[in-house]
Short mmCIF file of N, CA and C in Angstrom, two decimals:
data_model
loop_
_atom_site.label_atom_id
_atom_site.label_comp_id
_atom_site.label_asym_id
_atom_site.label_seq_id
_atom_site.Cartn_x
_atom_site.Cartn_y
_atom_site.Cartn_z
N MET A 1282 -57.64 -18.10 -50.28
CA MET A 1282 -58.33 -18.89 -48.85
C MET A 1282 -57.69 -20.19 -48.57
N LEU A 1283 -57.52 -20.25 -47.54
CA LEU A 1283 -56.75 -21.64 -46.90
C LEU A 1283 -57.34 -22.76 -47.20
N GLY A 1284 -57.04 -23.79 -47.56
CA GLY A 1284 -57.74 -24.95 -47.87
C GLY A 1284 -57.50 -26.21 -46.52
N GLU A 1285 -56.09 -26.42 -46.76
CA GLU A 1285 -55.81 -27.52 -45.91
C GLU A 1285 -56.27 -26.86 -44.28
N GLY A 1286 -56.14 -27.85 -43.13
CA GLY A 1286 -56.70 -27.20 -41.81
C GLY A 1286 -57.88 -26.60 -41.52
N GLY A 1287 -58.94 -26.79 -42.78
CA GLY A 1287 -60.24 -26.13 -42.69
C GLY A 1287 -60.09 -24.91 -43.76
N TYR A 1288 -61.23 -24.11 -43.84
CA TYR A 1288 -61.40 -23.12 -45.12
C TYR A 1288 -61.55 -22.06 -44.42
N ARG A 1289 -60.20 -21.40 -44.51
CA ARG A 1289 -60.13 -20.11 -43.77
C ARG A 1289 -59.75 -18.86 -44.98
N ALA A 1290 -60.36 -17.90 -44.80
CA ALA A 1290 -60.29 -16.65 -45.48
C ALA A 1290 -60.06 -15.61 -44.40
N ALA A 1291 -58.43 -14.86 -45.02
CA ALA A 1291 -58.24 -13.41 -43.93
C ALA A 1291 -59.20 -12.41 -44.54
N SER A 1292 -59.19 -11.40 -43.33
CA SER A 1292 -60.39 -10.74 -43.60
C SER A 1292 -59.88 -9.31 -44.43
N ASN A 1293 -60.87 -9.24 -44.62
CA ASN A 1293 -60.51 -7.18 -45.64
C ASN A 1293 -59.60 -6.72 -45.32
N GLU A 1294 -59.22 -6.73 -43.95
CA GLU A 1294 -58.44 -5.63 -43.29
C GLU A 1294 -56.86 -6.28 -43.22
N PHE A 1295 -57.05 -7.58 -43.30
CA PHE A 1295 -55.73 -8.59 -43.67
C PHE A 1295 -55.31 -8.03 -45.07
N PHE A 1296 -56.07 -8.35 -46.17
CA PHE A 1296 -55.66 -8.19 -47.58
C PHE A 1296 -55.45 -7.00 -47.69
N VAL A 1297 -56.24 -6.04 -47.80
CA VAL A 1297 -56.30 -4.83 -48.35
C VAL A 1297 -54.63 -3.97 -48.06
N PRO A 1298 -54.32 -3.82 -46.95
CA PRO A 1298 -53.22 -3.31 -46.50
C PRO A 1298 -52.14 -3.97 -47.39
N LEU A 1299 -52.06 -5.36 -47.49
CA LEU A 1299 -51.04 -6.14 -47.93
C LEU A 1299 -51.00 -5.91 -49.22
N LEU A 1300 -52.04 -5.91 -49.71
CA LEU A 1300 -52.07 -5.56 -51.44
C LEU A 1300 -52.22 -4.07 -51.85
N GLU A 1301 -52.62 -3.33 -51.23
CA GLU A 1301 -51.78 -1.97 -51.52
C GLU A 1301 -50.40 -1.82 -51.47
N PHE A 1302 -49.90 -2.38 -50.46
CA PHE A 1302 -48.18 -2.44 -50.63
C PHE A 1302 -47.59 -3.09 -51.62
N CYS A 1303 -48.25 -4.31 -52.32
CA CYS A 1303 -47.77 -5.00 -53.44
C CYS A 1303 -48.31 -3.96 -54.41
N LYS A 1304 -49.37 -3.16 -54.99
CA LYS A 1304 -49.50 -2.35 -55.59
C LYS A 1304 -48.43 -0.97 -55.68
N SER A 1305 -48.07 -0.65 -54.85
CA SER A 1305 -47.17 0.60 -54.74
C SER A 1305 -45.94 -0.02 -54.98
N LYS A 1306 -45.25 -1.28 -54.77
CA LYS A 1306 -43.88 -1.78 -54.74
C LYS A 1306 -43.91 -2.43 -56.57
N GLY A 1307 -44.97 -2.20 -57.02
CA GLY A 1307 -45.14 -2.94 -58.63
C GLY A 1307 -45.02 -4.17 -58.64
N ILE A 1308 -45.48 -4.99 -57.32
CA ILE A 1308 -45.72 -6.34 -57.02
C ILE A 1308 -46.82 -6.86 -57.92
N PRO A 1309 -46.69 -8.11 -58.91
CA PRO A 1309 -48.00 -8.30 -59.24
C PRO A 1309 -48.72 -9.35 -58.29
N VAL A 1310 -50.09 -9.55 -58.20
CA VAL A 1310 -51.21 -10.15 -57.55
C VAL A 1310 -51.94 -10.86 -58.64
N TRP A 1311 -51.47 -12.69 -58.00
CA TRP A 1311 -51.90 -13.69 -58.64
C TRP A 1311 -53.17 -13.96 -57.67
N ALA A 1312 -54.46 -14.66 -58.00
CA ALA A 1312 -55.41 -14.78 -57.22
C ALA A 1312 -55.34 -16.49 -57.87
N ASP A 1313 -55.14 -17.57 -57.12
CA ASP A 1313 -55.33 -19.00 -57.62
C ASP A 1313 -56.69 -19.29 -57.20
N GLU A 1314 -57.63 -19.50 -57.87
CA GLU A 1314 -58.86 -19.96 -57.77
C GLU A 1314 -59.01 -21.25 -58.45
N ILE A 1315 -58.31 -22.25 -58.40
CA ILE A 1315 -58.25 -23.42 -59.19
C ILE A 1315 -59.54 -24.37 -58.17
N GLN A 1316 -59.76 -24.09 -56.80
CA GLN A 1316 -60.51 -24.30 -56.16
C GLN A 1316 -61.85 -23.78 -55.51
N THR A 1317 -61.39 -22.03 -55.32
CA THR A 1317 -62.73 -21.53 -55.06
C THR A 1317 -63.67 -20.86 -56.05
N PHE A 1318 -63.18 -20.91 -57.29
CA PHE A 1318 -63.79 -20.38 -58.74
C PHE A 1318 -65.26 -21.38 -58.48
N THR A 1319 -66.50 -19.82 -58.11
CA THR A 1319 -67.70 -20.04 -58.40
C THR A 1319 -68.40 -21.04 -56.76
N ARG A 1320 -67.55 -21.35 -55.90
CA ARG A 1320 -67.62 -21.87 -54.72
C ARG A 1320 -67.74 -20.99 -53.55
N THR A 1321 -67.99 -20.00 -53.79
CA THR A 1321 -67.59 -18.83 -52.34
C THR A 1321 -69.40 -17.78 -52.69
N GLY A 1322 -70.39 -18.65 -53.37
CA GLY A 1322 -71.21 -17.58 -53.66
C GLY A 1322 -70.94 -16.24 -54.81
N ASN A 1323 -70.09 -16.37 -55.16
CA ASN A 1323 -69.55 -15.02 -56.66
C ASN A 1323 -68.87 -16.40 -57.58
N PHE A 1324 -68.49 -15.74 -58.55
CA PHE A 1324 -67.77 -16.79 -59.68
C PHE A 1324 -66.45 -16.54 -58.80
N PHE A 1325 -65.89 -15.41 -58.47
CA PHE A 1325 -64.38 -15.82 -57.98
C PHE A 1325 -64.62 -14.77 -56.27
N ALA A 1326 -63.73 -15.91 -55.75
CA ALA A 1326 -63.49 -15.74 -54.24
C ALA A 1326 -63.09 -14.42 -53.96
N TYR A 1327 -62.34 -13.53 -54.84
CA TYR A 1327 -62.12 -12.01 -54.60
C TYR A 1327 -63.04 -11.21 -54.70
N GLU A 1328 -64.18 -11.56 -55.68
CA GLU A 1328 -65.14 -10.74 -55.56
C GLU A 1328 -66.00 -10.68 -54.09
N THR A 1329 -66.18 -12.13 -53.42
CA THR A 1329 -66.55 -12.45 -51.81
C THR A 1329 -65.88 -11.99 -51.26
N LEU A 1330 -64.69 -11.55 -51.45
CA LEU A 1330 -63.93 -10.87 -50.21
C LEU A 1330 -63.40 -9.10 -50.63
N GLY A 1331 -64.09 -8.58 -51.86
CA GLY A 1331 -63.90 -7.51 -52.03
C GLY A 1331 -62.75 -7.02 -52.46
N ILE A 1332 -61.79 -7.40 -53.35
CA ILE A 1332 -60.48 -7.47 -53.40
C ILE A 1332 -60.05 -7.30 -54.75
N GLY A 1333 -61.22 -7.52 -55.73
CA GLY A 1333 -61.27 -7.59 -57.14
C GLY A 1333 -60.13 -6.58 -58.11
N GLN A 1334 -60.04 -5.24 -57.55
CA GLN A 1334 -59.19 -4.34 -57.98
C GLN A 1334 -57.60 -4.59 -57.81
N TYR A 1335 -57.21 -5.45 -56.88
CA TYR A 1335 -55.94 -5.49 -57.07
C TYR A 1335 -55.36 -6.69 -57.93
N ILE A 1336 -56.19 -7.31 -58.48
CA ILE A 1336 -55.85 -8.73 -58.98
C ILE A 1336 -55.48 -8.41 -60.09
N ASP A 1337 -54.21 -9.06 -60.71
CA ASP A 1337 -53.73 -8.83 -61.89
C ASP A 1337 -53.57 -10.08 -62.86
N VAL A 1338 -53.45 -11.42 -61.96
CA VAL A 1338 -53.74 -12.54 -62.64
C VAL A 1338 -54.58 -13.63 -61.99
N CYS A 1339 -55.72 -14.23 -62.92
CA CYS A 1339 -56.26 -15.24 -62.27
C CYS A 1339 -56.36 -16.35 -62.92
N THR A 1340 -56.29 -17.81 -62.21
CA THR A 1340 -56.38 -18.56 -62.65
C THR A 1340 -57.28 -19.55 -62.06
N ILE A 1341 -58.33 -20.26 -62.90
CA ILE A 1341 -59.24 -21.28 -62.41
C ILE A 1341 -59.52 -22.71 -63.27
N ALA A 1342 -60.27 -23.67 -62.50
CA ALA A 1342 -60.14 -24.67 -63.20
C ALA A 1342 -61.52 -25.39 -62.69
N LYS A 1343 -61.23 -26.72 -62.23
CA LYS A 1343 -62.35 -27.69 -61.92
C LYS A 1343 -63.69 -27.32 -62.10
N THR A 1344 -64.41 -26.35 -61.39
CA THR A 1344 -65.65 -25.94 -61.83
C THR A 1344 -66.00 -25.75 -63.18
N ALA A 1345 -65.11 -24.82 -63.61
CA ALA A 1345 -65.14 -24.53 -65.14
C ALA A 1345 -64.74 -25.63 -66.20
N GLN A 1346 -64.66 -26.76 -65.67
CA GLN A 1346 -64.10 -28.26 -66.70
C GLN A 1346 -63.08 -27.70 -67.43
N ASN A 1347 -62.46 -26.85 -67.32
CA ASN A 1347 -61.15 -26.36 -68.35
C ASN A 1347 -60.27 -25.41 -67.34
N GLY A 1348 -58.95 -25.37 -67.53
CA GLY A 1348 -58.34 -24.58 -67.26
C GLY A 1348 -57.69 -23.41 -67.59
N CYS A 1349 -57.94 -22.20 -67.01
CA CYS A 1349 -58.39 -20.92 -67.47
C CYS A 1349 -57.37 -19.92 -66.83
N THR A 1350 -56.59 -19.15 -67.32
CA THR A 1350 -55.83 -17.78 -66.90
C THR A 1350 -56.34 -16.42 -67.37
N PHE A 1351 -56.79 -15.54 -66.28
CA PHE A 1351 -57.26 -14.17 -67.06
C PHE A 1351 -56.01 -13.26 -65.85
N PHE A 1352 -56.20 -12.17 -66.94
CA PHE A 1352 -55.56 -11.34 -66.64
C PHE A 1352 -55.46 -9.90 -67.32
N THR A 1353 -54.67 -9.04 -66.51
CA THR A 1353 -55.39 -7.68 -66.94
C THR A 1353 -54.59 -6.93 -68.50
N GLU A 1354 -54.81 -6.24 -68.95
CA GLU A 1354 -53.96 -5.71 -70.34
C GLU A 1354 -52.52 -5.69 -69.69
N GLU A 1355 -52.07 -5.27 -69.14
CA GLU A 1355 -50.50 -5.11 -68.60
C GLU A 1355 -50.01 -6.53 -68.44
N PHE A 1356 -50.54 -7.37 -67.80
CA PHE A 1356 -49.92 -8.61 -67.62
C PHE A 1356 -50.25 -9.56 -69.04
N LYS A 1357 -50.99 -9.18 -70.11
CA LYS A 1357 -51.18 -10.02 -71.44
C LYS A 1357 -49.74 -10.62 -71.90
N PRO A 1358 -49.78 -11.86 -71.93
CA PRO A 1358 -48.87 -12.62 -72.88
C PRO A 1358 -49.16 -12.67 -74.18
N ASP A 1359 -47.78 -12.34 -74.85
CA ASP A 1359 -47.67 -12.50 -76.00
C ASP A 1359 -48.84 -13.80 -77.03
N PRO A 1360 -48.96 -14.17 -77.97
CA PRO A 1360 -49.94 -15.56 -78.49
C PRO A 1360 -48.95 -16.48 -78.41
N GLY A 1361 -49.29 -17.64 -78.22
CA GLY A 1361 -48.55 -18.94 -77.89
C GLY A 1361 -47.58 -19.27 -76.62
N LEU A 1362 -47.76 -17.92 -75.92
CA LEU A 1362 -47.11 -17.99 -74.53
C LEU A 1362 -47.41 -18.78 -73.14
N LEU A 1363 -49.06 -19.17 -73.71
CA LEU A 1363 -50.16 -19.74 -72.78
C LEU A 1363 -50.69 -20.73 -73.07
N GLY A 1364 -50.24 -21.81 -72.36
CA GLY A 1364 -51.12 -23.30 -73.07
C GLY A 1364 -50.96 -24.10 -71.51
N GLY A 1365 -51.82 -25.12 -71.71
CA GLY A 1365 -51.75 -26.25 -70.58
C GLY A 1365 -52.41 -27.65 -71.18
N THR A 1366 -52.14 -28.46 -70.50
CA THR A 1366 -52.65 -29.79 -70.82
C THR A 1366 -54.02 -30.16 -70.91
N PHE A 1367 -54.96 -29.18 -70.11
CA PHE A 1367 -56.55 -29.43 -70.25
C PHE A 1367 -56.87 -28.08 -70.75
N SER A 1368 -56.49 -27.01 -71.69
CA SER A 1368 -56.82 -25.89 -71.66
C SER A 1368 -57.36 -26.17 -73.24
N GLY A 1369 -58.73 -25.68 -73.71
CA GLY A 1369 -58.80 -25.45 -74.85
C GLY A 1369 -59.76 -26.78 -75.85
N THR A 1370 -59.86 -27.65 -75.63
CA THR A 1370 -60.62 -28.68 -76.13
C THR A 1370 -62.11 -28.50 -76.23
N ALA A 1371 -62.66 -28.67 -77.64
CA ALA A 1371 -64.27 -27.91 -77.69
C ALA A 1371 -64.98 -28.47 -76.50
N PRO A 1372 -64.63 -29.76 -76.32
CA PRO A 1372 -65.57 -30.58 -75.42
C PRO A 1372 -65.89 -29.93 -74.21
N ALA A 1373 -64.25 -29.75 -73.51
CA ALA A 1373 -64.09 -29.01 -72.27
C ALA A 1373 -64.86 -27.53 -72.37
N MET A 1374 -64.52 -26.91 -73.06
CA MET A 1374 -64.85 -25.44 -73.17
C MET A 1374 -66.55 -25.57 -73.39
N ARG A 1375 -67.34 -26.39 -74.18
CA ARG A 1375 -68.69 -26.29 -74.44
C ARG A 1375 -69.23 -26.52 -72.77
N ALA A 1376 -68.61 -27.72 -72.22
CA ALA A 1376 -68.90 -28.17 -70.72
C ALA A 1376 -68.88 -26.77 -69.90
N GLY A 1377 -67.84 -26.60 -69.68
CA GLY A 1377 -67.21 -25.31 -69.03
C GLY A 1377 -68.53 -24.15 -69.21
N LEU A 1378 -68.89 -23.52 -70.68
CA LEU A 1378 -69.59 -22.90 -70.97
C LEU A 1378 -71.26 -22.85 -70.05
N GLU A 1379 -71.53 -24.48 -70.63
CA GLU A 1379 -72.83 -24.83 -70.04
C GLU A 1379 -72.71 -24.56 -68.54
N ILE A 1380 -71.85 -25.16 -67.73
CA ILE A 1380 -71.90 -24.97 -66.24
C ILE A 1380 -71.71 -23.56 -66.18
N LEU A 1381 -71.04 -22.71 -66.13
CA LEU A 1381 -70.96 -21.31 -65.90
C LEU A 1381 -72.41 -20.65 -66.45
N GLY A 1382 -73.02 -20.76 -67.33
CA GLY A 1382 -74.23 -20.46 -67.81
C GLY A 1382 -75.21 -20.72 -66.37
N MET A 1383 -75.48 -21.90 -66.28
CA MET A 1383 -76.12 -22.44 -65.27
C MET A 1383 -76.32 -21.71 -64.03
N LEU A 1384 -74.96 -21.65 -63.42
CA LEU A 1384 -74.64 -21.10 -62.67
C LEU A 1384 -74.95 -19.78 -62.26
N GLU A 1385 -74.76 -18.89 -63.37
CA GLU A 1385 -75.46 -17.49 -63.41
C GLU A 1385 -76.75 -17.29 -63.63
N ASN A 1386 -77.29 -18.13 -64.20
CA ASN A 1386 -78.86 -17.97 -64.88
C ASN A 1386 -79.64 -18.64 -63.51
N ASP A 1387 -79.21 -19.56 -63.50
CA ASP A 1387 -80.02 -20.56 -62.40
C ASP A 1387 -80.30 -20.02 -60.99
N GLY A 1388 -79.96 -19.22 -60.54
CA GLY A 1388 -80.04 -18.88 -59.03
C GLY A 1388 -78.98 -19.29 -58.16
N TYR A 1389 -78.02 -19.86 -58.53
CA TYR A 1389 -76.68 -20.09 -57.97
C TYR A 1389 -75.97 -19.42 -56.93
N LEU A 1390 -75.75 -18.22 -57.64
CA LEU A 1390 -74.54 -17.00 -57.14
C LEU A 1390 -75.51 -15.96 -56.26
N GLY A 1391 -74.69 -15.25 -56.02
CA GLY A 1391 -75.41 -14.35 -55.15
C GLY A 1391 -75.85 -14.47 -53.56
N PRO A 1392 -75.64 -13.33 -52.34
CA PRO A 1392 -76.32 -13.55 -51.20
C PRO A 1392 -77.54 -14.39 -50.69
N ASN A 1393 -78.03 -14.62 -51.92
CA ASN A 1393 -79.76 -15.57 -51.44
C ASN A 1393 -79.64 -16.34 -52.55
N GLY A 1394 -78.48 -17.10 -53.14
CA GLY A 1394 -78.41 -17.97 -53.93
C GLY A 1394 -77.97 -19.34 -53.48
N LYS A 1395 -78.18 -20.41 -54.32
CA LYS A 1395 -78.30 -21.57 -53.78
C LYS A 1395 -77.04 -21.97 -53.00
N VAL A 1396 -75.70 -20.99 -53.66
CA VAL A 1396 -74.50 -21.67 -52.94
C VAL A 1396 -74.79 -21.42 -51.45
N MET A 1397 -75.20 -19.96 -50.91
CA MET A 1397 -75.22 -19.61 -49.71
C MET A 1397 -76.49 -20.08 -48.78
N GLN A 1398 -77.22 -20.58 -49.65
CA GLN A 1398 -78.27 -21.03 -48.93
C GLN A 1398 -77.72 -22.64 -48.72
N ILE A 1399 -77.27 -23.43 -49.25
CA ILE A 1399 -76.39 -24.64 -48.92
C ILE A 1399 -75.72 -24.33 -47.91
N HIS A 1400 -74.70 -23.72 -47.93
CA HIS A 1400 -73.74 -23.08 -46.57
C HIS A 1400 -74.24 -22.81 -45.52
N ASN A 1401 -75.39 -21.94 -45.39
CA ASN A 1401 -76.41 -21.63 -44.53
C ASN A 1401 -77.13 -22.92 -43.79
N GLU A 1402 -77.47 -23.40 -44.66
CA GLU A 1402 -78.39 -24.74 -44.07
C GLU A 1402 -77.08 -25.76 -43.37
N PHE A 1403 -75.90 -25.91 -44.03
CA PHE A 1403 -75.17 -27.09 -43.63
C PHE A 1403 -74.47 -26.41 -42.31
N VAL A 1404 -73.78 -25.05 -42.23
CA VAL A 1404 -73.39 -24.58 -41.14
C VAL A 1404 -74.13 -24.49 -39.98
N GLY A 1405 -75.62 -24.34 -40.17
CA GLY A 1405 -76.55 -24.17 -38.99
C GLY A 1405 -76.68 -25.73 -38.42
N MET A 1406 -76.72 -26.98 -39.20
CA MET A 1406 -76.92 -27.94 -38.93
C MET A 1406 -75.54 -28.29 -38.37
N LEU A 1407 -74.33 -28.08 -38.36
CA LEU A 1407 -73.10 -28.31 -37.97
C LEU A 1407 -73.10 -27.72 -36.19
N ASN A 1408 -73.83 -26.73 -36.44
CA ASN A 1408 -73.87 -25.34 -34.93
C ASN A 1408 -75.25 -26.24 -34.26
N ASP A 1409 -76.20 -26.64 -34.60
CA ASP A 1409 -77.24 -27.06 -34.07
C ASP A 1409 -76.89 -28.51 -33.51
N LEU A 1410 -75.98 -29.33 -34.22
CA LEU A 1410 -75.22 -30.79 -33.18
C LEU A 1410 -74.73 -30.13 -32.51
N ASN A 1411 -73.93 -29.02 -32.56
CA ASN A 1411 -72.88 -28.73 -31.50
C ASN A 1411 -73.95 -28.51 -30.37
N ALA A 1412 -74.92 -28.03 -30.18
CA ALA A 1412 -75.53 -27.21 -29.53
C ALA A 1412 -76.54 -28.63 -28.29
N THR A 1413 -76.33 -29.51 -29.15
CA THR A 1413 -76.93 -30.62 -28.99
C THR A 1413 -76.20 -32.02 -28.68
N THR A 1414 -76.55 -32.86 -29.24
CA THR A 1414 -76.24 -34.41 -29.28
C THR A 1414 -74.51 -34.42 -29.42
N CYS A 1415 -73.65 -33.20 -30.34
CA CYS A 1415 -72.57 -33.22 -30.07
C CYS A 1415 -72.12 -32.18 -29.22
N LYS A 1416 -72.68 -31.75 -28.25
CA LYS A 1416 -72.39 -30.46 -27.44
C LYS A 1416 -71.17 -30.49 -26.92
N GLY A 1417 -70.47 -29.43 -27.48
CA GLY A 1417 -68.81 -29.16 -26.92
C GLY A 1417 -67.82 -29.94 -27.86
N LEU A 1418 -68.27 -30.97 -28.95
CA LEU A 1418 -67.28 -31.88 -29.43
C LEU A 1418 -67.30 -31.22 -30.83
N LEU A 1419 -67.81 -29.97 -31.33
CA LEU A 1419 -67.16 -29.34 -32.67
C LEU A 1419 -67.05 -28.18 -31.92
N ARG A 1420 -66.28 -27.17 -33.07
CA ARG A 1420 -66.16 -25.82 -33.20
C ARG A 1420 -65.68 -25.05 -34.52
N GLU A 1421 -65.85 -23.79 -34.64
CA GLU A 1421 -65.44 -23.14 -35.83
C GLU A 1421 -66.15 -23.80 -37.03
N ALA A 1422 -67.55 -23.83 -36.77
CA ALA A 1422 -68.19 -24.46 -38.07
C ALA A 1422 -68.04 -22.89 -38.72
N GLY A 1423 -67.68 -22.96 -40.00
CA GLY A 1423 -67.78 -21.67 -41.23
C GLY A 1423 -67.27 -22.32 -42.27
N GLY A 1424 -66.39 -21.30 -43.19
CA GLY A 1424 -66.22 -21.40 -44.45
C GLY A 1424 -66.74 -20.08 -45.19
N MET A 1425 -66.64 -20.68 -46.48
CA MET A 1425 -66.80 -19.56 -47.41
C MET A 1425 -67.96 -20.23 -48.19
N GLY A 1426 -69.27 -20.19 -48.56
CA GLY A 1426 -70.16 -20.83 -49.71
C GLY A 1426 -69.97 -22.69 -49.22
N LEU A 1427 -69.56 -23.04 -50.58
CA LEU A 1427 -69.67 -24.37 -50.65
C LEU A 1427 -68.36 -24.70 -49.95
N MET A 1428 -67.33 -24.34 -49.54
CA MET A 1428 -66.19 -24.77 -48.70
C MET A 1428 -66.42 -24.56 -47.35
N VAL A 1429 -67.35 -25.51 -46.75
CA VAL A 1429 -67.47 -25.83 -45.15
C VAL A 1429 -66.62 -26.09 -44.38
N ALA A 1430 -66.45 -25.99 -43.24
CA ALA A 1430 -65.11 -26.44 -42.44
C ALA A 1430 -65.84 -26.62 -41.23
N VAL A 1431 -65.46 -27.35 -40.42
CA VAL A 1431 -65.56 -27.90 -38.89
C VAL A 1431 -64.51 -28.32 -38.04
N THR A 1432 -64.31 -28.17 -37.12
CA THR A 1432 -62.94 -28.44 -36.28
C THR A 1432 -63.77 -29.29 -35.10
N PRO A 1433 -63.10 -30.66 -34.98
CA PRO A 1433 -63.38 -31.23 -33.78
C PRO A 1433 -62.88 -30.99 -32.83
N SER A 1434 -63.70 -30.66 -31.47
CA SER A 1434 -62.70 -30.45 -30.41
C SER A 1434 -62.02 -31.33 -29.42
N THR A 1435 -60.93 -31.14 -28.83
CA THR A 1435 -60.44 -32.13 -28.31
C THR A 1435 -60.94 -32.41 -26.68
N ALA A 1436 -62.20 -31.65 -26.47
CA ALA A 1436 -62.82 -31.66 -25.24
C ALA A 1436 -63.55 -33.34 -24.95
N ARG A 1437 -63.68 -33.67 -23.84
CA ARG A 1437 -64.17 -34.94 -23.40
C ARG A 1437 -65.59 -34.88 -23.29
N SER A 1438 -66.40 -36.38 -24.08
CA SER A 1438 -67.82 -36.03 -24.02
C SER A 1438 -67.95 -36.48 -22.63
N PRO A 1439 -69.36 -36.03 -21.97
CA PRO A 1439 -69.42 -36.33 -20.35
C PRO A 1439 -69.92 -38.13 -20.57
N ASN A 1440 -70.35 -38.44 -21.86
CA ASN A 1440 -71.07 -40.03 -21.91
C ASN A 1440 -69.49 -40.76 -22.16
N SER A 1441 -68.84 -40.57 -22.93
CA SER A 1441 -68.23 -41.61 -23.46
C SER A 1441 -66.43 -41.50 -23.18
N GLY A 1442 -66.36 -40.56 -22.67
CA GLY A 1442 -64.86 -40.39 -22.11
C GLY A 1442 -64.20 -39.34 -23.18
N VAL A 1443 -63.38 -39.89 -24.21
CA VAL A 1443 -62.94 -38.69 -25.67
C VAL A 1443 -63.66 -38.91 -26.50
N ALA A 1444 -64.05 -37.64 -27.12
CA ALA A 1444 -64.71 -37.50 -28.15
C ALA A 1444 -63.89 -37.97 -29.21
N GLN A 1445 -64.79 -38.92 -30.04
CA GLN A 1445 -64.03 -39.31 -31.68
C GLN A 1445 -65.20 -38.99 -32.57
N ILE A 1446 -64.89 -38.05 -33.65
CA ILE A 1446 -65.64 -37.72 -34.50
C ILE A 1446 -65.05 -37.99 -35.89
N THR A 1447 -65.25 -38.64 -36.62
CA THR A 1447 -65.04 -39.17 -38.22
C THR A 1447 -66.00 -38.38 -39.38
N PHE A 1448 -64.89 -37.60 -39.99
CA PHE A 1448 -65.64 -37.09 -41.52
C PHE A 1448 -65.34 -37.92 -42.60
#
């Protein structure tokens, strides 16, 4: 998911042929989920996109309160070869486990979870603004889960000249 310039995710039709090619050539696939982990309605954005079977290495942080790297058995490093500044402290691990437990057990994830409810409400409000008081001034409200984006339009407002939107 591209974060700069709006939260944009390529379609499955884009990913699958690319990932199939990588697998056929022995090219490992690394999913950087530092920002997306738990924010797309599932634990992993690659689950939301339905491409988990192609992932060899995955990194997470932020939401987990810890920097973690997951990998398939084929890419498992030898002991001592993996470390990090914020990896492995007892308080960070405890906080991360508590947060993950809350996300999993308190109704945050899944198609009807709190993450998707917030997404639908927020995107709905942006679309409502564009249909009413900001008519024609916003476009492309969307994104995935809590990663919501909207693009201000360069269209002129009929009441005030050039539209100016501050976020």
